[in-house]
Amino acid sequence: MFSKKQRSGIFLLLFLIIVFQCIYFFVDFSSENIRINNKELERYQNEIDSLRLVEIENNKPILYPFNPNYITDYKGFTLGMSNEEIDRLLSFRKQNKWVNSAEEFQNVTKISDSLLNEISPYFQFPEWVTSQKSLIKPVFQNYLSTKTFEQKQDLNTATAQQLQKVNGIGEALSDRIVKYRNKFIGRFVSDIQLNDIYGLTPEVIERIINDFTVKTPRTIQKINLNTATTNDLVTIQHIDYEIAHNIIEERTLRDGFKSLDELTKVKDFPVSKIDIIKLYLTL
């Protein structure tokens, strides 16, 4: 298999060969009046058109399965979505809501049927959404009751055994929650950080925060988004050097951020993690 660069070089070489052949075959230099061989011209024009179509097809971006909940501005643009359609999805996700089907994706974004038919075969949702959603949801709805802040237990002092009382939390998940909490000097900053723990579905998280909440948050030194350096930004969860560079580039273009939510416009920004990232930032 040739790389895109190699294929482009081959295409250019073939194109030049055809051009020189055109000069040789199409033009009759034997007489004073130059005559064009129209049949040969048409044949070679068809060859050029065929090569051009092959090159266009080869240069199309390859689409791999993806979770539509994590579409960024750049990803949406490459899929053919308009700015308004992308913004509808980002606004929906800011509410900590999730798209769980192709139909729901269209309802939120308002994309056309033709675009949905084109990209929805590549949608990839978590296994629990596709295979267990119908079983989890009724149990979840029946289980929840409204508790006040005072009635809830502090998530920062809860033991693994106490967490196991929540429907859907076993020994493995409860230990994982405690270990994750211990990474941050034994205290969460916010309930939102539960979203970072592998294996916790949105339903289970909501069950947890029905009985537990962060009452004694860890104190953190927030970073000023409009003066932060690359090295400052990479100390924040979910921000690597590439994203930090993109943030500073976007900040320069905007002459400073006016809102933390403007981070969703940064190229490759992890929109699904914005609520966690915002915990460490200030303007």
Short mmCIF file of N, CA and C in Angstrom, two decimals, residues 92-259:
data_model
loop_
_atom_site.label_atom_id
_atom_site.label_comp_id
_atom_site.label_asym_id
_atom_site.label_seq_id
_atom_site.Cartn_x
_atom_site.Cartn_y
_atom_site.Cartn_z
N PHE A 92 -26.15 20.81 24.71
CA PHE A 92 -26.81 19.65 25.32
C PHE A 92 -25.86 18.94 26.28
N ARG A 93 -24.60 18.76 25.87
CA ARG A 93 -23.63 18.05 26.70
C ARG A 93 -23.21 18.86 27.92
N LYS A 94 -23.26 20.20 27.82
CA LYS A 94 -22.92 21.04 28.97
C LYS A 94 -23.87 20.81 30.14
N GLN A 95 -25.06 20.34 29.83
CA GLN A 95 -26.05 20.05 30.88
C GLN A 95 -25.83 18.67 31.50
N ASN A 96 -24.68 18.07 31.15
CA ASN A 96 -24.33 16.72 31.63
C ASN A 96 -25.34 15.68 31.15
N LYS A 97 -25.87 15.90 29.95
CA LYS A 97 -26.79 14.96 29.33
C LYS A 97 -26.05 14.17 28.26
N TRP A 98 -26.57 12.99 27.96
CA TRP A 98 -25.90 12.11 27.03
C TRP A 98 -26.85 11.69 25.90
N VAL A 99 -26.31 11.62 24.70
CA VAL A 99 -27.03 11.08 23.56
C VAL A 99 -26.83 9.58 23.54
N ASN A 100 -27.92 8.82 23.49
CA ASN A 100 -27.82 7.36 23.60
C ASN A 100 -28.32 6.61 22.36
N SER A 101 -28.64 7.35 21.30
CA SER A 101 -29.10 6.69 20.07
C SER A 101 -28.94 7.66 18.91
N ALA A 102 -28.98 7.10 17.69
CA ALA A 102 -28.88 7.94 16.50
C ALA A 102 -30.08 8.89 16.40
N GLU A 103 -31.24 8.39 16.78
CA GLU A 103 -32.45 9.22 16.73
C GLU A 103 -32.35 10.40 17.71
N GLU A 104 -31.83 10.11 18.89
CA GLU A 104 -31.68 11.19 19.87
C GLU A 104 -30.64 12.20 19.41
N PHE A 105 -29.59 11.72 18.74
CA PHE A 105 -28.57 12.61 18.20
C PHE A 105 -29.20 13.58 17.19
N GLN A 106 -30.07 13.06 16.33
CA GLN A 106 -30.73 13.92 15.34
C GLN A 106 -31.69 14.90 16.02
N ASN A 107 -32.40 14.44 17.05
CA ASN A 107 -33.33 15.32 17.76
C ASN A 107 -32.60 16.50 18.40
N VAL A 108 -31.40 16.23 18.91
CA VAL A 108 -30.62 17.27 19.58
C VAL A 108 -29.99 18.22 18.57
N THR A 109 -29.33 17.66 17.54
CA THR A 109 -28.56 18.48 16.60
C THR A 109 -29.39 19.05 15.46
N LYS A 110 -30.52 18.38 15.12
CA LYS A 110 -31.37 18.76 13.99
C LYS A 110 -30.66 18.54 12.65
N ILE A 111 -29.75 17.57 12.57
CA ILE A 111 -29.10 17.30 11.29
C ILE A 111 -30.10 16.65 10.33
N SER A 112 -29.79 16.70 9.05
CA SER A 112 -30.69 16.16 8.04
C SER A 112 -30.69 14.63 8.06
N ASP A 113 -31.73 14.04 7.47
CA ASP A 113 -31.81 12.59 7.38
C ASP A 113 -30.65 12.02 6.57
N SER A 114 -30.27 12.73 5.51
CA SER A 114 -29.20 12.23 4.64
C SER A 114 -27.87 12.19 5.38
N LEU A 115 -27.57 13.23 6.16
CA LEU A 115 -26.31 13.24 6.92
C LEU A 115 -26.35 12.19 8.02
N LEU A 116 -27.50 12.03 8.67
CA LEU A 116 -27.63 11.02 9.71
C LEU A 116 -27.38 9.63 9.13
N ASN A 117 -27.97 9.36 7.97
CA ASN A 117 -27.78 8.04 7.35
C ASN A 117 -26.32 7.80 6.98
N GLU A 118 -25.61 8.88 6.71
CA GLU A 118 -24.21 8.76 6.29
C GLU A 118 -23.28 8.49 7.46
N ILE A 119 -23.53 9.14 8.61
CA ILE A 119 -22.57 9.04 9.73
C ILE A 119 -23.03 8.11 10.86
N SER A 120 -24.33 7.85 10.97
CA SER A 120 -24.82 7.05 12.10
C SER A 120 -24.29 5.61 12.11
N PRO A 121 -23.97 4.99 10.94
CA PRO A 121 -23.40 3.64 11.01
C PRO A 121 -22.08 3.58 11.78
N TYR A 122 -21.44 4.75 11.96
CA TYR A 122 -20.15 4.78 12.68
C TYR A 122 -20.33 5.13 14.16
N PHE A 123 -21.57 5.39 14.60
CA PHE A 123 -21.80 5.71 16.01
C PHE A 123 -21.48 4.49 16.86
N GLN A 124 -20.79 4.72 17.95
CA GLN A 124 -20.43 3.63 18.85
C GLN A 124 -20.75 4.07 20.28
N PHE A 125 -21.75 3.44 20.87
CA PHE A 125 -22.15 3.76 22.22
C PHE A 125 -21.61 2.71 23.18
N PRO A 126 -21.45 3.07 24.47
CA PRO A 126 -20.99 2.07 25.45
C PRO A 126 -21.91 0.86 25.48
N GLU A 127 -21.35 -0.27 25.84
CA GLU A 127 -22.10 -1.52 25.83
C GLU A 127 -23.32 -1.46 26.74
N TRP A 128 -23.18 -0.78 27.88
CA TRP A 128 -24.31 -0.74 28.81
C TRP A 128 -25.49 0.03 28.22
N VAL A 129 -25.20 0.97 27.28
CA VAL A 129 -26.29 1.71 26.64
C VAL A 129 -27.05 0.81 25.68
N THR A 130 -26.31 0.05 24.89
CA THR A 130 -26.94 -0.75 23.85
C THR A 130 -27.55 -2.05 24.33
N SER A 131 -26.98 -2.63 25.42
CA SER A 131 -27.46 -3.94 25.82
C SER A 131 -28.20 -3.98 27.15
N GLN A 132 -28.01 -2.95 28.00
CA GLN A 132 -28.60 -3.01 29.33
C GLN A 132 -29.48 -1.82 29.66
N LYS A 133 -29.60 -0.89 28.73
CA LYS A 133 -30.33 0.34 29.01
C LYS A 133 -31.77 0.08 29.47
N SER A 134 -32.43 -0.84 28.80
CA SER A 134 -33.84 -1.10 29.12
C SER A 134 -34.00 -1.73 30.49
N LEU A 135 -32.95 -2.41 30.98
CA LEU A 135 -33.04 -3.04 32.30
C LEU A 135 -32.67 -2.09 33.42
N ILE A 136 -31.69 -1.23 33.15
CA ILE A 136 -31.18 -0.35 34.21
C ILE A 136 -32.14 0.78 34.52
N LYS A 137 -32.73 1.36 33.47
CA LYS A 137 -33.49 2.58 33.67
C LYS A 137 -34.68 2.42 34.63
N PRO A 138 -35.53 1.40 34.49
CA PRO A 138 -36.65 1.28 35.43
C PRO A 138 -36.19 1.10 36.87
N VAL A 139 -35.14 0.28 37.07
CA VAL A 139 -34.63 0.08 38.43
C VAL A 139 -34.14 1.39 39.00
N PHE A 140 -33.42 2.16 38.16
CA PHE A 140 -32.87 3.44 38.57
C PHE A 140 -33.99 4.41 38.98
N GLN A 141 -35.03 4.47 38.18
CA GLN A 141 -36.12 5.40 38.47
C GLN A 141 -36.87 5.03 39.74
N ASN A 142 -37.05 3.75 39.98
CA ASN A 142 -37.77 3.32 41.16
C ASN A 142 -36.95 3.48 42.43
N TYR A 143 -35.62 3.42 42.25
CA TYR A 143 -34.75 3.42 43.42
C TYR A 143 -34.61 4.80 44.04
N LEU A 144 -34.54 5.85 43.16
CA LEU A 144 -34.19 7.17 43.65
C LEU A 144 -35.29 7.80 44.51
N SER A 145 -34.83 8.50 45.52
CA SER A 145 -35.71 9.34 46.34
C SER A 145 -34.97 10.64 46.58
N THR A 146 -35.69 11.67 46.89
CA THR A 146 -35.06 12.97 47.08
C THR A 146 -34.56 13.12 48.51
N LYS A 147 -33.26 13.40 48.65
CA LYS A 147 -32.66 13.62 49.97
C LYS A 147 -32.06 15.02 50.00
N THR A 148 -32.13 15.64 51.16
CA THR A 148 -31.54 16.96 51.31
C THR A 148 -30.03 16.84 51.49
N PHE A 149 -29.34 17.96 51.37
CA PHE A 149 -27.89 17.97 51.56
C PHE A 149 -27.51 17.45 52.94
N GLU A 150 -28.29 17.83 53.96
CA GLU A 150 -27.99 17.39 55.33
C GLU A 150 -28.18 15.89 55.51
N GLN A 151 -29.12 15.32 54.78
CA GLN A 151 -29.41 13.89 54.92
C GLN A 151 -28.35 13.01 54.23
N LYS A 152 -27.62 13.59 53.31
CA LYS A 152 -26.63 12.82 52.58
C LYS A 152 -25.34 12.67 53.40
N GLN A 153 -24.62 11.59 53.14
CA GLN A 153 -23.34 11.36 53.81
C GLN A 153 -22.22 11.98 52.98
N ASP A 154 -21.17 12.44 53.68
CA ASP A 154 -20.04 13.05 53.00
C ASP A 154 -19.32 12.01 52.15
N LEU A 155 -19.22 12.26 50.86
CA LEU A 155 -18.55 11.33 49.94
C LEU A 155 -17.07 11.20 50.29
N ASN A 156 -16.51 12.20 50.94
CA ASN A 156 -15.09 12.17 51.29
C ASN A 156 -14.78 11.34 52.53
N THR A 157 -15.81 10.92 53.23
CA THR A 157 -15.58 10.08 54.43
C THR A 157 -16.22 8.70 54.28
N ALA A 158 -16.92 8.48 53.17
CA ALA A 158 -17.61 7.20 52.98
C ALA A 158 -16.61 6.07 52.79
N THR A 159 -16.90 4.93 53.41
CA THR A 159 -16.05 3.75 53.26
C THR A 159 -16.52 2.93 52.06
N ALA A 160 -15.68 1.99 51.66
CA ALA A 160 -16.05 1.12 50.54
C ALA A 160 -17.31 0.32 50.88
N GLN A 161 -17.44 -0.12 52.12
CA GLN A 161 -18.61 -0.90 52.54
C GLN A 161 -19.88 -0.05 52.48
N GLN A 162 -19.78 1.20 52.87
CA GLN A 162 -20.95 2.08 52.82
C GLN A 162 -21.37 2.36 51.37
N LEU A 163 -20.40 2.50 50.50
CA LEU A 163 -20.70 2.75 49.10
C LEU A 163 -21.38 1.55 48.44
N GLN A 164 -21.09 0.36 48.95
CA GLN A 164 -21.68 -0.85 48.37
C GLN A 164 -23.18 -0.97 48.63
N LYS A 165 -23.71 -0.13 49.48
CA LYS A 165 -25.15 -0.12 49.73
C LYS A 165 -25.92 0.49 48.54
N VAL A 166 -25.20 1.19 47.69
CA VAL A 166 -25.82 1.78 46.50
C VAL A 166 -26.05 0.70 45.46
N ASN A 167 -27.24 0.66 44.91
CA ASN A 167 -27.56 -0.34 43.89
C ASN A 167 -26.64 -0.18 42.68
N GLY A 168 -25.92 -1.24 42.33
CA GLY A 168 -25.01 -1.19 41.20
C GLY A 168 -23.56 -1.03 41.60
N ILE A 169 -23.29 -0.84 42.90
CA ILE A 169 -21.91 -0.70 43.38
C ILE A 169 -21.52 -1.97 44.12
N GLY A 170 -20.55 -2.68 43.56
CA GLY A 170 -20.02 -3.88 44.21
C GLY A 170 -18.67 -3.60 44.83
N GLU A 171 -17.99 -4.66 45.20
CA GLU A 171 -16.68 -4.52 45.87
C GLU A 171 -15.66 -3.84 44.96
N ALA A 172 -15.64 -4.23 43.68
CA ALA A 172 -14.64 -3.68 42.76
C ALA A 172 -14.85 -2.18 42.55
N LEU A 173 -16.09 -1.76 42.31
CA LEU A 173 -16.35 -0.35 42.06
C LEU A 173 -16.16 0.50 43.32
N SER A 174 -16.56 -0.02 44.46
CA SER A 174 -16.39 0.75 45.69
C SER A 174 -14.90 0.95 46.00
N ASP A 175 -14.09 -0.09 45.79
CA ASP A 175 -12.65 0.05 46.00
C ASP A 175 -12.05 1.04 45.00
N ARG A 176 -12.57 1.02 43.79
CA ARG A 176 -12.06 1.93 42.76
C ARG A 176 -12.36 3.38 43.12
N ILE A 177 -13.55 3.63 43.68
CA ILE A 177 -13.93 4.99 44.09
C ILE A 177 -13.00 5.48 45.20
N VAL A 178 -12.77 4.63 46.19
CA VAL A 178 -11.91 5.02 47.32
C VAL A 178 -10.48 5.25 46.86
N LYS A 179 -9.97 4.38 45.99
CA LYS A 179 -8.60 4.54 45.49
C LYS A 179 -8.46 5.82 44.68
N TYR A 180 -9.47 6.12 43.88
CA TYR A 180 -9.43 7.36 43.09
C TYR A 180 -9.44 8.56 44.03
N ARG A 181 -10.27 8.52 45.06
CA ARG A 181 -10.34 9.62 46.03
C ARG A 181 -9.00 9.80 46.73
N ASN A 182 -8.31 8.70 47.03
CA ASN A 182 -7.03 8.78 47.74
C ASN A 182 -5.93 9.38 46.88
N LYS A 183 -6.11 9.37 45.55
CA LYS A 183 -5.13 9.99 44.67
C LYS A 183 -5.07 11.50 44.91
N PHE A 184 -6.16 12.06 45.41
CA PHE A 184 -6.26 13.49 45.61
C PHE A 184 -6.27 13.82 47.12
N ILE A 185 -5.30 13.31 47.81
CA ILE A 185 -5.14 13.54 49.25
C ILE A 185 -6.41 13.16 50.01
N GLY A 186 -7.07 12.12 49.53
CA GLY A 186 -8.21 11.57 50.25
C GLY A 186 -9.49 12.36 50.17
N ARG A 187 -9.54 13.35 49.26
CA ARG A 187 -10.77 14.14 49.19
C ARG A 187 -11.09 14.56 47.75
N PHE A 188 -12.36 14.41 47.42
CA PHE A 188 -12.85 14.94 46.14
C PHE A 188 -13.03 16.45 46.26
N VAL A 189 -12.99 17.12 45.11
CA VAL A 189 -13.32 18.54 45.07
C VAL A 189 -14.81 18.72 44.83
N SER A 190 -15.37 17.83 44.03
CA SER A 190 -16.79 17.93 43.64
C SER A 190 -17.32 16.56 43.27
N ASP A 191 -18.64 16.40 43.34
CA ASP A 191 -19.29 15.16 42.91
C ASP A 191 -18.99 14.86 41.45
N ILE A 192 -18.72 15.91 40.67
CA ILE A 192 -18.49 15.75 39.23
C ILE A 192 -17.35 14.78 38.95
N GLN A 193 -16.39 14.69 39.86
CA GLN A 193 -15.23 13.84 39.62
C GLN A 193 -15.57 12.35 39.55
N LEU A 194 -16.75 11.99 39.99
CA LEU A 194 -17.18 10.59 39.85
C LEU A 194 -17.24 10.18 38.38
N ASN A 195 -17.43 11.17 37.51
CA ASN A 195 -17.49 10.86 36.07
C ASN A 195 -16.16 10.36 35.53
N ASP A 196 -15.09 10.57 36.28
CA ASP A 196 -13.77 10.14 35.84
C ASP A 196 -13.45 8.70 36.22
N ILE A 197 -14.32 8.08 36.99
CA ILE A 197 -14.02 6.73 37.49
C ILE A 197 -14.55 5.70 36.52
N TYR A 198 -13.65 4.88 36.04
CA TYR A 198 -14.00 3.87 35.04
C TYR A 198 -15.04 2.89 35.59
N GLY A 199 -16.07 2.62 34.80
CA GLY A 199 -17.08 1.63 35.16
C GLY A 199 -18.33 2.22 35.77
N LEU A 200 -18.29 3.51 36.13
CA LEU A 200 -19.48 4.14 36.72
C LEU A 200 -20.34 4.74 35.60
N THR A 201 -21.53 4.21 35.42
CA THR A 201 -22.44 4.75 34.42
C THR A 201 -23.14 5.98 34.99
N PRO A 202 -23.69 6.83 34.12
CA PRO A 202 -24.43 8.01 34.61
C PRO A 202 -25.54 7.65 35.60
N GLU A 203 -26.21 6.50 35.37
CA GLU A 203 -27.28 6.09 36.29
C GLU A 203 -26.74 5.76 37.67
N VAL A 204 -25.65 5.01 37.71
CA VAL A 204 -25.06 4.62 39.00
C VAL A 204 -24.53 5.84 39.72
N ILE A 205 -23.92 6.77 38.97
CA ILE A 205 -23.41 8.00 39.59
C ILE A 205 -24.55 8.77 40.24
N GLU A 206 -25.69 8.82 39.57
CA GLU A 206 -26.81 9.57 40.15
C GLU A 206 -27.35 8.87 41.40
N ARG A 207 -27.26 7.56 41.41
CA ARG A 207 -27.67 6.85 42.62
C ARG A 207 -26.72 7.16 43.77
N ILE A 208 -25.43 7.26 43.44
CA ILE A 208 -24.45 7.57 44.49
C ILE A 208 -24.73 8.93 45.10
N ILE A 209 -24.92 9.94 44.23
CA ILE A 209 -25.08 11.29 44.75
C ILE A 209 -26.48 11.52 45.31
N ASN A 210 -27.34 10.52 45.22
CA ASN A 210 -28.61 10.59 45.93
C ASN A 210 -28.39 10.35 47.43
N ASP A 211 -27.34 9.57 47.75
CA ASP A 211 -27.06 9.24 49.16
C ASP A 211 -25.78 9.91 49.67
N PHE A 212 -24.89 10.29 48.76
CA PHE A 212 -23.60 10.88 49.14
C PHE A 212 -23.36 12.16 48.36
N THR A 213 -22.61 13.06 48.96
CA THR A 213 -22.18 14.27 48.27
C THR A 213 -20.92 14.80 48.94
N VAL A 214 -20.16 15.61 48.22
CA VAL A 214 -18.94 16.18 48.79
C VAL A 214 -19.30 17.32 49.72
N LYS A 215 -19.05 17.11 51.00
CA LYS A 215 -19.34 18.14 52.01
C LYS A 215 -18.07 18.84 52.49
N THR A 216 -16.94 18.17 52.35
CA THR A 216 -15.66 18.75 52.79
C THR A 216 -14.68 18.73 51.62
N PRO A 217 -14.91 19.56 50.62
CA PRO A 217 -14.07 19.51 49.41
C PRO A 217 -12.62 19.87 49.69
N ARG A 218 -11.75 19.28 48.89
CA ARG A 218 -10.32 19.60 48.98
C ARG A 218 -10.10 21.01 48.46
N THR A 219 -9.29 21.79 49.15
CA THR A 219 -8.97 23.14 48.72
C THR A 219 -7.94 23.09 47.59
N ILE A 220 -8.22 23.80 46.53
CA ILE A 220 -7.29 23.83 45.40
C ILE A 220 -6.97 25.27 45.03
N GLN A 221 -5.79 25.46 44.48
CA GLN A 221 -5.37 26.78 43.99
C GLN A 221 -5.76 26.87 42.52
N LYS A 222 -6.77 27.65 42.22
CA LYS A 222 -7.26 27.73 40.84
C LYS A 222 -6.29 28.53 39.96
N ILE A 223 -6.26 28.15 38.69
CA ILE A 223 -5.36 28.77 37.72
C ILE A 223 -6.13 29.76 36.86
N ASN A 224 -5.57 30.95 36.68
CA ASN A 224 -6.21 31.97 35.85
C ASN A 224 -6.05 31.58 34.39
N LEU A 225 -7.16 31.31 33.74
CA LEU A 225 -7.14 30.82 32.36
C LEU A 225 -6.51 31.83 31.41
N ASN A 226 -6.67 33.11 31.68
CA ASN A 226 -6.19 34.13 30.76
C ASN A 226 -4.73 34.51 30.96
N THR A 227 -4.08 33.96 31.98
CA THR A 227 -2.65 34.24 32.18
C THR A 227 -1.83 32.95 32.30
N ALA A 228 -2.50 31.81 32.28
CA ALA A 228 -1.82 30.53 32.48
C ALA A 228 -0.85 30.23 31.34
N THR A 229 0.28 29.62 31.68
CA THR A 229 1.25 29.16 30.69
C THR A 229 0.92 27.71 30.32
N THR A 230 1.62 27.21 29.33
CA THR A 230 1.43 25.81 28.94
C THR A 230 1.72 24.88 30.10
N ASN A 231 2.78 25.16 30.83
CA ASN A 231 3.15 24.31 31.97
C ASN A 231 2.12 24.38 33.09
N ASP A 232 1.46 25.52 33.23
CA ASP A 232 0.38 25.63 34.23
C ASP A 232 -0.80 24.74 33.82
N LEU A 233 -1.17 24.82 32.56
CA LEU A 233 -2.37 24.12 32.09
C LEU A 233 -2.23 22.60 32.11
N VAL A 234 -1.02 22.10 31.86
CA VAL A 234 -0.86 20.64 31.81
C VAL A 234 -0.91 20.00 33.20
N THR A 235 -0.95 20.81 34.24
CA THR A 235 -1.11 20.25 35.59
C THR A 235 -2.57 19.90 35.87
N ILE A 236 -3.47 20.31 34.98
CA ILE A 236 -4.90 20.06 35.15
C ILE A 236 -5.27 18.74 34.50
N GLN A 237 -6.14 17.99 35.17
CA GLN A 237 -6.62 16.73 34.62
C GLN A 237 -7.17 16.92 33.21
N HIS A 238 -6.86 15.97 32.33
CA HIS A 238 -7.39 15.88 30.97
C HIS A 238 -6.82 16.92 30.01
N ILE A 239 -5.82 17.69 30.44
CA ILE A 239 -5.18 18.65 29.53
C ILE A 239 -3.73 18.22 29.32
N ASP A 240 -3.40 17.91 28.06
CA ASP A 240 -2.02 17.58 27.73
C ASP A 240 -1.39 18.78 27.02
N TYR A 241 -0.15 18.61 26.56
CA TYR A 241 0.57 19.74 25.98
C TYR A 241 -0.09 20.22 24.68
N GLU A 242 -0.62 19.30 23.90
CA GLU A 242 -1.26 19.69 22.64
C GLU A 242 -2.51 20.53 22.91
N ILE A 243 -3.33 20.08 23.85
CA ILE A 243 -4.55 20.83 24.19
C ILE A 243 -4.18 22.16 24.83
N ALA A 244 -3.16 22.17 25.69
CA ALA A 244 -2.72 23.41 26.32
C ALA A 244 -2.28 24.42 25.26
N HIS A 245 -1.55 23.93 24.26
CA HIS A 245 -1.12 24.81 23.17
C HIS A 245 -2.34 25.35 22.41
N ASN A 246 -3.32 24.51 22.16
CA ASN A 246 -4.53 24.94 21.45
C ASN A 246 -5.33 25.96 22.26
N ILE A 247 -5.34 25.78 23.59
CA ILE A 247 -6.04 26.73 24.46
C ILE A 247 -5.39 28.11 24.37
N ILE A 248 -4.07 28.15 24.44
CA ILE A 248 -3.37 29.44 24.39
C ILE A 248 -3.54 30.08 23.02
N GLU A 249 -3.54 29.27 21.98
CA GLU A 249 -3.75 29.79 20.62
C GLU A 249 -5.14 30.40 20.49
N GLU A 250 -6.17 29.69 21.01
CA GLU A 250 -7.54 30.21 20.97
C GLU A 250 -7.66 31.46 21.83
N ARG A 251 -6.99 31.47 22.97
CA ARG A 251 -7.02 32.63 23.85
C ARG A 251 -6.46 33.87 23.15
N THR A 252 -5.39 33.68 22.39
CA THR A 252 -4.78 34.79 21.65
C THR A 252 -5.74 35.31 20.58
N LEU A 253 -6.39 34.39 19.87
CA LEU A 253 -7.33 34.80 18.83
C LEU A 253 -8.51 35.57 19.40
N ARG A 254 -8.94 35.18 20.59
CA ARG A 254 -10.09 35.82 21.22
C ARG A 254 -9.71 37.04 22.06
N ASP A 255 -8.40 37.32 22.14
CA ASP A 255 -7.92 38.40 23.01
C ASP A 255 -8.38 38.15 24.44
N GLY A 256 -8.29 36.89 24.86
CA GLY A 256 -8.69 36.49 26.21
C GLY A 256 -10.06 35.84 26.22
N PHE A 257 -10.24 34.86 27.12
CA PHE A 257 -11.54 34.20 27.26
C PHE A 257 -12.46 35.06 28.13
N LYS A 258 -13.71 35.12 27.74
CA LYS A 258 -14.71 35.85 28.54
C LYS A 258 -15.49 34.91 29.44
N SER A 259 -15.47 33.62 29.11
CA SER A 259 -16.19 32.61 29.88
C SER A 259 -15.43 31.29 29.78
#
